[in-house]
Coordinates of C-alpha atoms in Angstrom, one line a residue:
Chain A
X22 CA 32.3 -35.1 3.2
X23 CA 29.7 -34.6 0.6
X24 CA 30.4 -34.5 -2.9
X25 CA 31.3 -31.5 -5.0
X26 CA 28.2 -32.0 -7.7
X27 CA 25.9 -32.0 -4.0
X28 CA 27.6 -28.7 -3.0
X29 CA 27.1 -27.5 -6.4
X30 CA 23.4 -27.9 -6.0
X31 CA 22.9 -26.1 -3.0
X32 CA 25.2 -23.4 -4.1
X33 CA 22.8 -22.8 -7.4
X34 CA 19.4 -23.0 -5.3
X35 CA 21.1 -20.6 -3.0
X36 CA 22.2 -18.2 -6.2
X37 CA 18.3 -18.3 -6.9
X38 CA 17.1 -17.4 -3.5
X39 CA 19.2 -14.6 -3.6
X40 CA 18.2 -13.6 -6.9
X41 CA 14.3 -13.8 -5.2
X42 CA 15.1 -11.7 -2.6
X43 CA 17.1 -9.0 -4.6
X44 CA 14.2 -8.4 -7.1
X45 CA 11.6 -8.5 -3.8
X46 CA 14.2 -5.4 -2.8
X47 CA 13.7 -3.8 -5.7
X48 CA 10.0 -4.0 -6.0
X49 CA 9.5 -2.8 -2.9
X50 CA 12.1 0.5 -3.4
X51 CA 9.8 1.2 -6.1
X52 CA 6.6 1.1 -3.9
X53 CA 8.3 2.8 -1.3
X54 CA 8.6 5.5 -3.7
X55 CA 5.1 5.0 -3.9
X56 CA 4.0 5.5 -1.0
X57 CA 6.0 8.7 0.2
X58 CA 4.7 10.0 -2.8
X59 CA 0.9 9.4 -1.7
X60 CA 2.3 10.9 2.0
X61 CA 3.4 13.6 0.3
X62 CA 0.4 14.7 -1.9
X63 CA -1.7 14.0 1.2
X64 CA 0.3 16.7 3.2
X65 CA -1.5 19.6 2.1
X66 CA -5.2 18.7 2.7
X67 CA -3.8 17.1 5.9
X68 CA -1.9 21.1 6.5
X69 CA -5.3 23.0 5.8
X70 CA -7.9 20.5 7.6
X71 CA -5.3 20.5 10.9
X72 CA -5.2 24.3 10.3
X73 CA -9.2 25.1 10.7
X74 CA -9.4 22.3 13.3
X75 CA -7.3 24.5 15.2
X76 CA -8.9 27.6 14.8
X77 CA -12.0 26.0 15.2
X78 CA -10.9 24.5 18.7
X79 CA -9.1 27.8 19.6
X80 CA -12.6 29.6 19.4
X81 CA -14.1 27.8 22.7
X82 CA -16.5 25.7 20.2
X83 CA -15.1 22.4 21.9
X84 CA -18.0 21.7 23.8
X85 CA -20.7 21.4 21.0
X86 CA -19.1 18.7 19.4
X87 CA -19.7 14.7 20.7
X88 CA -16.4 14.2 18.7
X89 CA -14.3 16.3 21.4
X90 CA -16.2 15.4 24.9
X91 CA -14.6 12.4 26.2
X92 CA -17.2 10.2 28.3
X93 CA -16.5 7.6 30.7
X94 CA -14.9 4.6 29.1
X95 CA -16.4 1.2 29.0
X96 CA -15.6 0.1 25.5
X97 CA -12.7 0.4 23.6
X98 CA -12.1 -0.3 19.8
X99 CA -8.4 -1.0 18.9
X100 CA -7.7 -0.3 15.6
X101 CA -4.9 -3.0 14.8
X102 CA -2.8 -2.1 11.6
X103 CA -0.8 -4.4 10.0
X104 CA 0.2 -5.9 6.4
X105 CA -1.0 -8.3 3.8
X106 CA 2.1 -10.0 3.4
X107 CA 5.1 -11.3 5.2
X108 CA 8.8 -11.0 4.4
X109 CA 8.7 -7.8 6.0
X110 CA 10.9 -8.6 9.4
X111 CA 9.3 -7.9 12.8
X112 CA 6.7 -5.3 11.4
X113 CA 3.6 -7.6 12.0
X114 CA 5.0 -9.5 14.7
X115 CA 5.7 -6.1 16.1
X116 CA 2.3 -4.8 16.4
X117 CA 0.6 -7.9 17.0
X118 CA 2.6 -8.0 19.9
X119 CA 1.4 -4.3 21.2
X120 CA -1.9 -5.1 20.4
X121 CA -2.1 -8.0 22.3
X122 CA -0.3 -5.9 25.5
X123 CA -2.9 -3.4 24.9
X124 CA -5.4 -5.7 25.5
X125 CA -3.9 -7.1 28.4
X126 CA -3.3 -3.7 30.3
X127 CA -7.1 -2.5 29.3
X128 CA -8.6 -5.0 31.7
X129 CA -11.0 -2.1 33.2
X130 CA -13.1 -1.7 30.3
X131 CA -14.1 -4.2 27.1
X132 CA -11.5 -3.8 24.1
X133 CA -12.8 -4.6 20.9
X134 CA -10.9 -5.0 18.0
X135 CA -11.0 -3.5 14.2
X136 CA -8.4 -5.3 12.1
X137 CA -6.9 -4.0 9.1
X138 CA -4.3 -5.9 6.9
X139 CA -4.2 -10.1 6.7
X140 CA -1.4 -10.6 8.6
X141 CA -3.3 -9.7 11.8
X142 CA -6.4 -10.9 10.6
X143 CA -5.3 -14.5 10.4
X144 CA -3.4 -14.2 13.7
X145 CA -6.6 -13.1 15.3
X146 CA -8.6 -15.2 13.7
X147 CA -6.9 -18.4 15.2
X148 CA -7.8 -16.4 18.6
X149 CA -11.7 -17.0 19.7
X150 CA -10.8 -14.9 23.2
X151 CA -11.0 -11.6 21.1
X152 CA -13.9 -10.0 19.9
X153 CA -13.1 -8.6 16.4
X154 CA -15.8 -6.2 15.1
X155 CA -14.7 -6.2 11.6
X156 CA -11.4 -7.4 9.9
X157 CA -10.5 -6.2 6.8
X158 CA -7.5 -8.4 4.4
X159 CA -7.7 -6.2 1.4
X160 CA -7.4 -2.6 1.7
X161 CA -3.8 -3.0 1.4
X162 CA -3.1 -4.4 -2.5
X163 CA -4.4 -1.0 -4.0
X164 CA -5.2 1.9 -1.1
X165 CA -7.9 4.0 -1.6
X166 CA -9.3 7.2 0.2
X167 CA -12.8 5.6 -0.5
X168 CA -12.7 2.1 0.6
X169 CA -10.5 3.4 4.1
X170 CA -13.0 6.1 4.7
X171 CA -15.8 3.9 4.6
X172 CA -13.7 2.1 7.5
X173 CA -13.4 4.9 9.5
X174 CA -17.3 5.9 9.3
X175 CA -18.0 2.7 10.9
X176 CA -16.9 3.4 13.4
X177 CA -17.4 7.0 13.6
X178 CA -21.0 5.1 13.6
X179 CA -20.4 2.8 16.5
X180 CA -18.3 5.8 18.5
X181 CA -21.8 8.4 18.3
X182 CA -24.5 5.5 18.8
X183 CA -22.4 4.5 21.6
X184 CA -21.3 0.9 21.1
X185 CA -17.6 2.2 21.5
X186 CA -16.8 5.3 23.9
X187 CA -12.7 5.3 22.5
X188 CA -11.2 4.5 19.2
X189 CA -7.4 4.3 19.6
X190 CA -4.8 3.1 16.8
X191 CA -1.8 1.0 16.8
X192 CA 0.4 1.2 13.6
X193 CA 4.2 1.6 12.3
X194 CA 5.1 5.2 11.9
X195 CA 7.3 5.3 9.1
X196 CA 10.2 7.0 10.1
X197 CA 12.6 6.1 6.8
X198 CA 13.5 3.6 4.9
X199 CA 15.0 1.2 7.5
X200 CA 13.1 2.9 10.6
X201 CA 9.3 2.9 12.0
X202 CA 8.4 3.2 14.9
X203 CA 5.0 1.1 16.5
X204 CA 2.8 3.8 18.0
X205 CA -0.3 3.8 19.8
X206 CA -3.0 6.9 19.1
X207 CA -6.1 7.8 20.5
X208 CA -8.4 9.0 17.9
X209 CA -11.5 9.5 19.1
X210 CA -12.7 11.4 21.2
X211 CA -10.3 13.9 19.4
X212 CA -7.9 15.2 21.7
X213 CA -8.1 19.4 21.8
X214 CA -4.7 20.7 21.3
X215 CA -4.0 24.2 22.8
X216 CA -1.3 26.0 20.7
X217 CA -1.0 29.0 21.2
X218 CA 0.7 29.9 17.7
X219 CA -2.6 29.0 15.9
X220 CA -4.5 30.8 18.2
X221 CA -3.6 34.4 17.5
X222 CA -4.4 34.1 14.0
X223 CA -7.4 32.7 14.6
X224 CA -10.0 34.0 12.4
X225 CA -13.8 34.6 13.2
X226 CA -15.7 32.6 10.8
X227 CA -19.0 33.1 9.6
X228 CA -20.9 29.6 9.4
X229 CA -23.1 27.9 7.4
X230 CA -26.1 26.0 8.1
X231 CA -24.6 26.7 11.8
X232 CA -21.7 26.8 13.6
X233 CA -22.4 23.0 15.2
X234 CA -23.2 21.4 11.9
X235 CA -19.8 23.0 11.0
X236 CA -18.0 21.5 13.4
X237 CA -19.3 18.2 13.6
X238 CA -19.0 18.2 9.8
X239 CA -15.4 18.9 9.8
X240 CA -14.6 16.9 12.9
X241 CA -15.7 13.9 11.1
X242 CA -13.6 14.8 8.3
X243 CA -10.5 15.2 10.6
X244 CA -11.0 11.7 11.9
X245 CA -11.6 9.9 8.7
X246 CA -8.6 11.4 7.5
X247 CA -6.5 10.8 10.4
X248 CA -7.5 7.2 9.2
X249 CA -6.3 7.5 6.0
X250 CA -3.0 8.9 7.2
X251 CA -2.6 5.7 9.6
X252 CA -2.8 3.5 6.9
X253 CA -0.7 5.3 3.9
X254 CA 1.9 5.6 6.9
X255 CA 1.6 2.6 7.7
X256 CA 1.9 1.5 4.0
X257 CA 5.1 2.9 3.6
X258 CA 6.4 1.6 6.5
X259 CA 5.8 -2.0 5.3
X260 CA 7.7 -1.3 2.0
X261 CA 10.5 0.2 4.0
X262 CA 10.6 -3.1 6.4
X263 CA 10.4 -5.6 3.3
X264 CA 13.5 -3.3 1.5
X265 CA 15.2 -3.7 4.5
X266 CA 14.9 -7.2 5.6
X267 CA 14.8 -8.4 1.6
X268 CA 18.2 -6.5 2.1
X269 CA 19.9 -8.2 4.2
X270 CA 18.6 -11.5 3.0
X271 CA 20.9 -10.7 0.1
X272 CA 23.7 -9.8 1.8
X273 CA 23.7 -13.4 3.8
X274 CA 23.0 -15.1 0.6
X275 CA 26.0 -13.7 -0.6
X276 CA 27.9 -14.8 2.2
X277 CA 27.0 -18.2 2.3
X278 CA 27.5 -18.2 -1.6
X279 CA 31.3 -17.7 -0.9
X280 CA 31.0 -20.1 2.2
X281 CA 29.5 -22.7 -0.3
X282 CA 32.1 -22.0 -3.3
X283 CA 35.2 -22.3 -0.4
X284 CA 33.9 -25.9 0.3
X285 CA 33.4 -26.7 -2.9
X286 CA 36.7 -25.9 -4.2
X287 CA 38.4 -28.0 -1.5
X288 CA 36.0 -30.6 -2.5
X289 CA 36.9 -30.6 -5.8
X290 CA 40.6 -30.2 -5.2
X291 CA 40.3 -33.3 -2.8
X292 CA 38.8 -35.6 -5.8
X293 CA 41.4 -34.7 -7.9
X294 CA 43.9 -35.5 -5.4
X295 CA 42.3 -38.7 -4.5
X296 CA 42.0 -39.5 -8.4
X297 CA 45.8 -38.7 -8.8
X298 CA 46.7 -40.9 -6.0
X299 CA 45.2 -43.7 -7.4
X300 CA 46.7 -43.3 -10.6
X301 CA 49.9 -43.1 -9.4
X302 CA 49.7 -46.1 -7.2
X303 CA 48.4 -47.8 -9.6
X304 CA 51.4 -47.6 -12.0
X305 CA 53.5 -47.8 -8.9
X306 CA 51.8 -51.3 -8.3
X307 CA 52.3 -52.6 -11.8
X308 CA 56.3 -51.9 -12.5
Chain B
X10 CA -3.9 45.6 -1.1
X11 CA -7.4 46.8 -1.4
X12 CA -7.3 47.1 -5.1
X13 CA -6.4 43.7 -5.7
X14 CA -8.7 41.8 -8.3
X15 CA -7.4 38.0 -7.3
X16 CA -7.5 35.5 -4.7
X17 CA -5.5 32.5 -4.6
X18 CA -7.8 29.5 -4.9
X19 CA -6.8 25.7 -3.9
X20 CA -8.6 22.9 -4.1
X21 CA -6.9 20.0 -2.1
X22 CA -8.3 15.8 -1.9
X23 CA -6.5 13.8 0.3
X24 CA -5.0 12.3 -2.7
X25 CA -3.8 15.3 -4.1
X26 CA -3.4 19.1 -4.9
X27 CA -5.1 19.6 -8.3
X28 CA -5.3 23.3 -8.2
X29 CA -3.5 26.6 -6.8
X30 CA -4.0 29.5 -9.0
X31 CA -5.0 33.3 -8.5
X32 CA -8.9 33.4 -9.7
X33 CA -11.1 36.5 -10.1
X34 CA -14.3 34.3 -9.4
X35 CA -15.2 31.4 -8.4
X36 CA -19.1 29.4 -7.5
X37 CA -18.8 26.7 -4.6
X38 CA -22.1 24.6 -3.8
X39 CA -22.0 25.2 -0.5
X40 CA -25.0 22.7 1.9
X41 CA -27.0 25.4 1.4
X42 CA -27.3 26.6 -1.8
X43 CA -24.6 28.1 -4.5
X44 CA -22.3 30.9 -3.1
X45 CA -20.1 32.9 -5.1
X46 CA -16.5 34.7 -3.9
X47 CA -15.0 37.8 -5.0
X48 CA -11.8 38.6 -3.3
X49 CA -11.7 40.0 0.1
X50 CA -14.5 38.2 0.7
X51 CA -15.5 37.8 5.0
X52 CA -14.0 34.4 6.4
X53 CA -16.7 32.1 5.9
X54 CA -16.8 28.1 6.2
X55 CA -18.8 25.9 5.3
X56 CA -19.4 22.1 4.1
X57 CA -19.9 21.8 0.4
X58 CA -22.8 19.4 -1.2
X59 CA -22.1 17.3 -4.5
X60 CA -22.2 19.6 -7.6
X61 CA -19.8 21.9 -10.1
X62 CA -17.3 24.9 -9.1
X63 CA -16.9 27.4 -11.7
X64 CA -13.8 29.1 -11.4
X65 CA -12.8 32.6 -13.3
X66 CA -9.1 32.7 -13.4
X67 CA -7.0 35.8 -13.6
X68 CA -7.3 36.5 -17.6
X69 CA -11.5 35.9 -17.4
X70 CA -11.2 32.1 -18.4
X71 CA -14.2 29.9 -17.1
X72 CA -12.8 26.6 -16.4
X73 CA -15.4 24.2 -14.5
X74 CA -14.6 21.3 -12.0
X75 CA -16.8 18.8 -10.8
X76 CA -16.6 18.1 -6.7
X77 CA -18.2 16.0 -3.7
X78 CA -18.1 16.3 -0.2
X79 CA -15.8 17.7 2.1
X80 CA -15.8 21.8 3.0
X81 CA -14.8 25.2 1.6
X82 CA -12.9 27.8 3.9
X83 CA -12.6 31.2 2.9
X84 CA -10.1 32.8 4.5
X85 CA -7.9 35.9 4.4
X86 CA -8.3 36.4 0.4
X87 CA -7.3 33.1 0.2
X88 CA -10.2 30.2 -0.2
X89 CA -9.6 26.3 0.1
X90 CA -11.7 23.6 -0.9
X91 CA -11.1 20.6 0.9
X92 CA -12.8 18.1 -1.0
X93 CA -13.6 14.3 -0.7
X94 CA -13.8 13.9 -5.1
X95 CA -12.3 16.7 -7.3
X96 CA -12.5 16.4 -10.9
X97 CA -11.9 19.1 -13.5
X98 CA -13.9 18.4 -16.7
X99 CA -11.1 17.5 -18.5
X100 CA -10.6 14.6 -16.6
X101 CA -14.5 13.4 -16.5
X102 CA -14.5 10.6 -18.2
X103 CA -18.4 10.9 -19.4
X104 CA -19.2 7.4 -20.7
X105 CA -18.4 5.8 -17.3
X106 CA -20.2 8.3 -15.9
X107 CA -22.8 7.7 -17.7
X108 CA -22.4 3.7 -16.9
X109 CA -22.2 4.5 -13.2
X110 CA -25.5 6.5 -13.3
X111 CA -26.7 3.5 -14.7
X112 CA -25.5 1.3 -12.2
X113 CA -26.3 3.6 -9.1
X114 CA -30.3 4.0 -10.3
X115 CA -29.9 -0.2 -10.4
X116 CA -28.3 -0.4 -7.4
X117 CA -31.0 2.2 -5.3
X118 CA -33.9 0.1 -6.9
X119 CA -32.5 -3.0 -5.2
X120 CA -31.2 -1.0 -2.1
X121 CA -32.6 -2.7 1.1
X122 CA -31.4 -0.9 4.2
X123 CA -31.0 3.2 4.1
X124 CA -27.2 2.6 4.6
X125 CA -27.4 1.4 1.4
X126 CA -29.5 3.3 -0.3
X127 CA -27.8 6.4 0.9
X128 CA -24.3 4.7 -0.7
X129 CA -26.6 4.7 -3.6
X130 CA -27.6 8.0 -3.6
X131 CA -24.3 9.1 -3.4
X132 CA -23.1 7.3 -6.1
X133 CA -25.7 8.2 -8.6
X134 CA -25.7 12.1 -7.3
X135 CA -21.3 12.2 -7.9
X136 CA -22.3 10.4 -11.4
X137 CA -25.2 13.0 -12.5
X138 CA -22.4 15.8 -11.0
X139 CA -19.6 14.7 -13.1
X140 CA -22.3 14.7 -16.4
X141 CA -23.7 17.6 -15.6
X142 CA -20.2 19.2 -15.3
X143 CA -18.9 17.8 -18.8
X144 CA -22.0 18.9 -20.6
X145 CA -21.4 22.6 -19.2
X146 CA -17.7 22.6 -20.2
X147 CA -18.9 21.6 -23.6
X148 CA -21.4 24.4 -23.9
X149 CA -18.7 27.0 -23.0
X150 CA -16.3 25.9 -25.0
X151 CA -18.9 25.9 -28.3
X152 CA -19.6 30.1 -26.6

């Protein structure tokens, strides 16, 4: 039986991991609200650009563009996005986990990988069997439309010299608070959507310099964005996991708090006991 | 509808919405050269260079905004400017402006491969925009 002043210790280091884990909660509420907010104000450039994509698709334009034509597959570049930090549950382990599948399944053609967040990037890096093109461990402490987009025209680069004839995406889709979803995209070549809503009020459009430059201009716009979406989604989705998990880290710190103050007590009670024993036999002994 | 004297203007970065208004008049630098809209204007798109809008709201008010990359779509009287950078000239902050001018001729003299000197470029051509579009909000405001 270990003493009461023992139990008492691990009862107050306990109190102070819970207090850890309910501020972490709380931080990441607030970045939560962050994040949706950044979603949010992204929504309408992402409405309008989706919007002349459509049209622009709709008006039989498709083949001009490299961006649209897809060409036979020998390399693909996996676009892995996960987190800087941990104490987020499964949602590294998660996508590391698909990634890795995803490599496994692609054994036709050569997958290359782009890494954003450190999580991955340290997982990976412990793995020579890989090739990783670039890794990126930063983007995530502060993101910015102007450090991802220069991301995404890399490899918009690599996609139209030809080094990589797919670019495809696995992220966390943040669903709410406590859900997200892992999903795998192909982003390039940009998949034409027919819907047939947008096409009736298609509109002709009179280009300049040219119809092409148009396209390709726009096209590249679509994807870097699409990038940018990824990640902010992907950002909120970590804040949602960390709320979550830093949650119920709480919750069982609370429970083994009244675990630890149960045993304690009987502890306690038992000394006294023990204490009053003695005493009494004590005096017993001596009349 | 025909005698309308407005269009609704919005400018949209994929950080944000900074403006949705009705305007009489508004000057986009288009890739090719400045073009102007008045409403009912044919759909037209096209990508947009570095450089300043000038806007005319509904009551004749110049206002001036400073912009870089991305494309302007005119649509039914309606005309959106999706753009990478979108600063009104309140916002311009001039002296850092002036410091990244500064910083972007330094960095083009030193600029080895043309990936680099087109970052460059960049930077120093959104720098002299931004200026340029402070010093012409100043000037209308003295008018």
């Amino acid at each position: 039986m270990p003493t009461p002043r023992e139990i008492k210790r691990r009862f107050v280091s306990v109190k102070n991991i819970q207090k850890i884990t309910r501020a972490m909660e709380m931080v990441s509420s607030v970045k939560l609200k962050k994040a949706r907010d950044q979603i949010l104000a992204a929504r309408p450039y992402a409405r309008k650009l989706s919007e002349i994509a459509h049209h622009l698709q709709t008006k039989s334009l498709a083949s001009l563009s490299p961006l649209l034509i897809a060409r036979q597959v020998k390399t693909i570049n996996l676009v892995v996005v996960s987190s800087d930090k941990g104490l987020c549950g499964s949602f590294s382990a998660n996508i590391l986990k698909k990634s890795m599948e995803f490599v496994r399944t692609h054994t036709e053609c050569k997958v290359t990988l782009t890494i954003l967040g450190k999580k991955a990037c340290d997982f990976y890096g412990r793995r020579k069997n890989y090739s990783v093109i670039n890794a990126y461990n930063d983007i995530f402490f502060k993101p910015g439309y102007e450090r991802v987009s220069e991301i995404g025209q890399k490899l918009l680069d690599d996609y139209l010299n030809g080094a990589i004839d797919e670019v495809d995406v696995i992220y966390n889709e943040f669903k709410s608070a406590a859900v997200s979803k892992t999903m795998v995209e192909q982003l390039l070549p940009i998949k034409a959507t027919e819907d047939e809503a947008t096409s009736k009020i298609a509109t002709d459009y009179l280009f300049e310099p040219g119809a092409q430059e148009v396209l390709d201009a726009i096209l590249q716009k679509y994807f870097l964005f699409q990038i940018w979406r990824v990640v902010l989604e992907s950002y909120a989705a970590e804040q949602g996991a960390r709320m979550t998990a830093m949650n119920a880290a709480t919750k069982n710190a609370g429970e083994l708090i009244e675990k630890l103050m149960l045993i304690y007590n009987k502890a306690r009670q038992g000394l006294i006991t023990k204490e009053l024993l003695e005493v009494v036999s004590g005096a017993e002994a001596l009349k | 509808m025909a005698n309308e004297k407005t269009y609704l203007l919005e400018i949209v970065t994929p950080q944000k919405k900074i403006f949705s208004q009705q305007v009489q008049f508004a000057v986009f630098p288009a890739l090719e050269g400045e073009i102007g809209v008045l409403p009912h204007h044919t759909a037209f798109l096209s990508p947009l260079a570095c450089g300043k809008v000038k806007i005319t709201d509904a009551e004749g008010k110049n206002s001036y905004c400073a912009v870089c990359g991305g494309f302007v779509e005119v649509g039914k009287n309606s005309v959106s400017l999706l753009a990478e950078l979108a600063e009104f000239a309140s916002e311009i902050d001039v002296e850092r402006a002036k410091k990244s001018k500064t910083d972007a001729e330094s960095l083009l003299a030193q600029a080895q491969s043309p990936a680099e000197k087109a970052a460059a470029r960049l930077k120093h051509n959104k720098a002299i925009t931004r200026i340029a579009v402070a010093k012409q909000a100043a000037l209308s405001k003295i008018e």
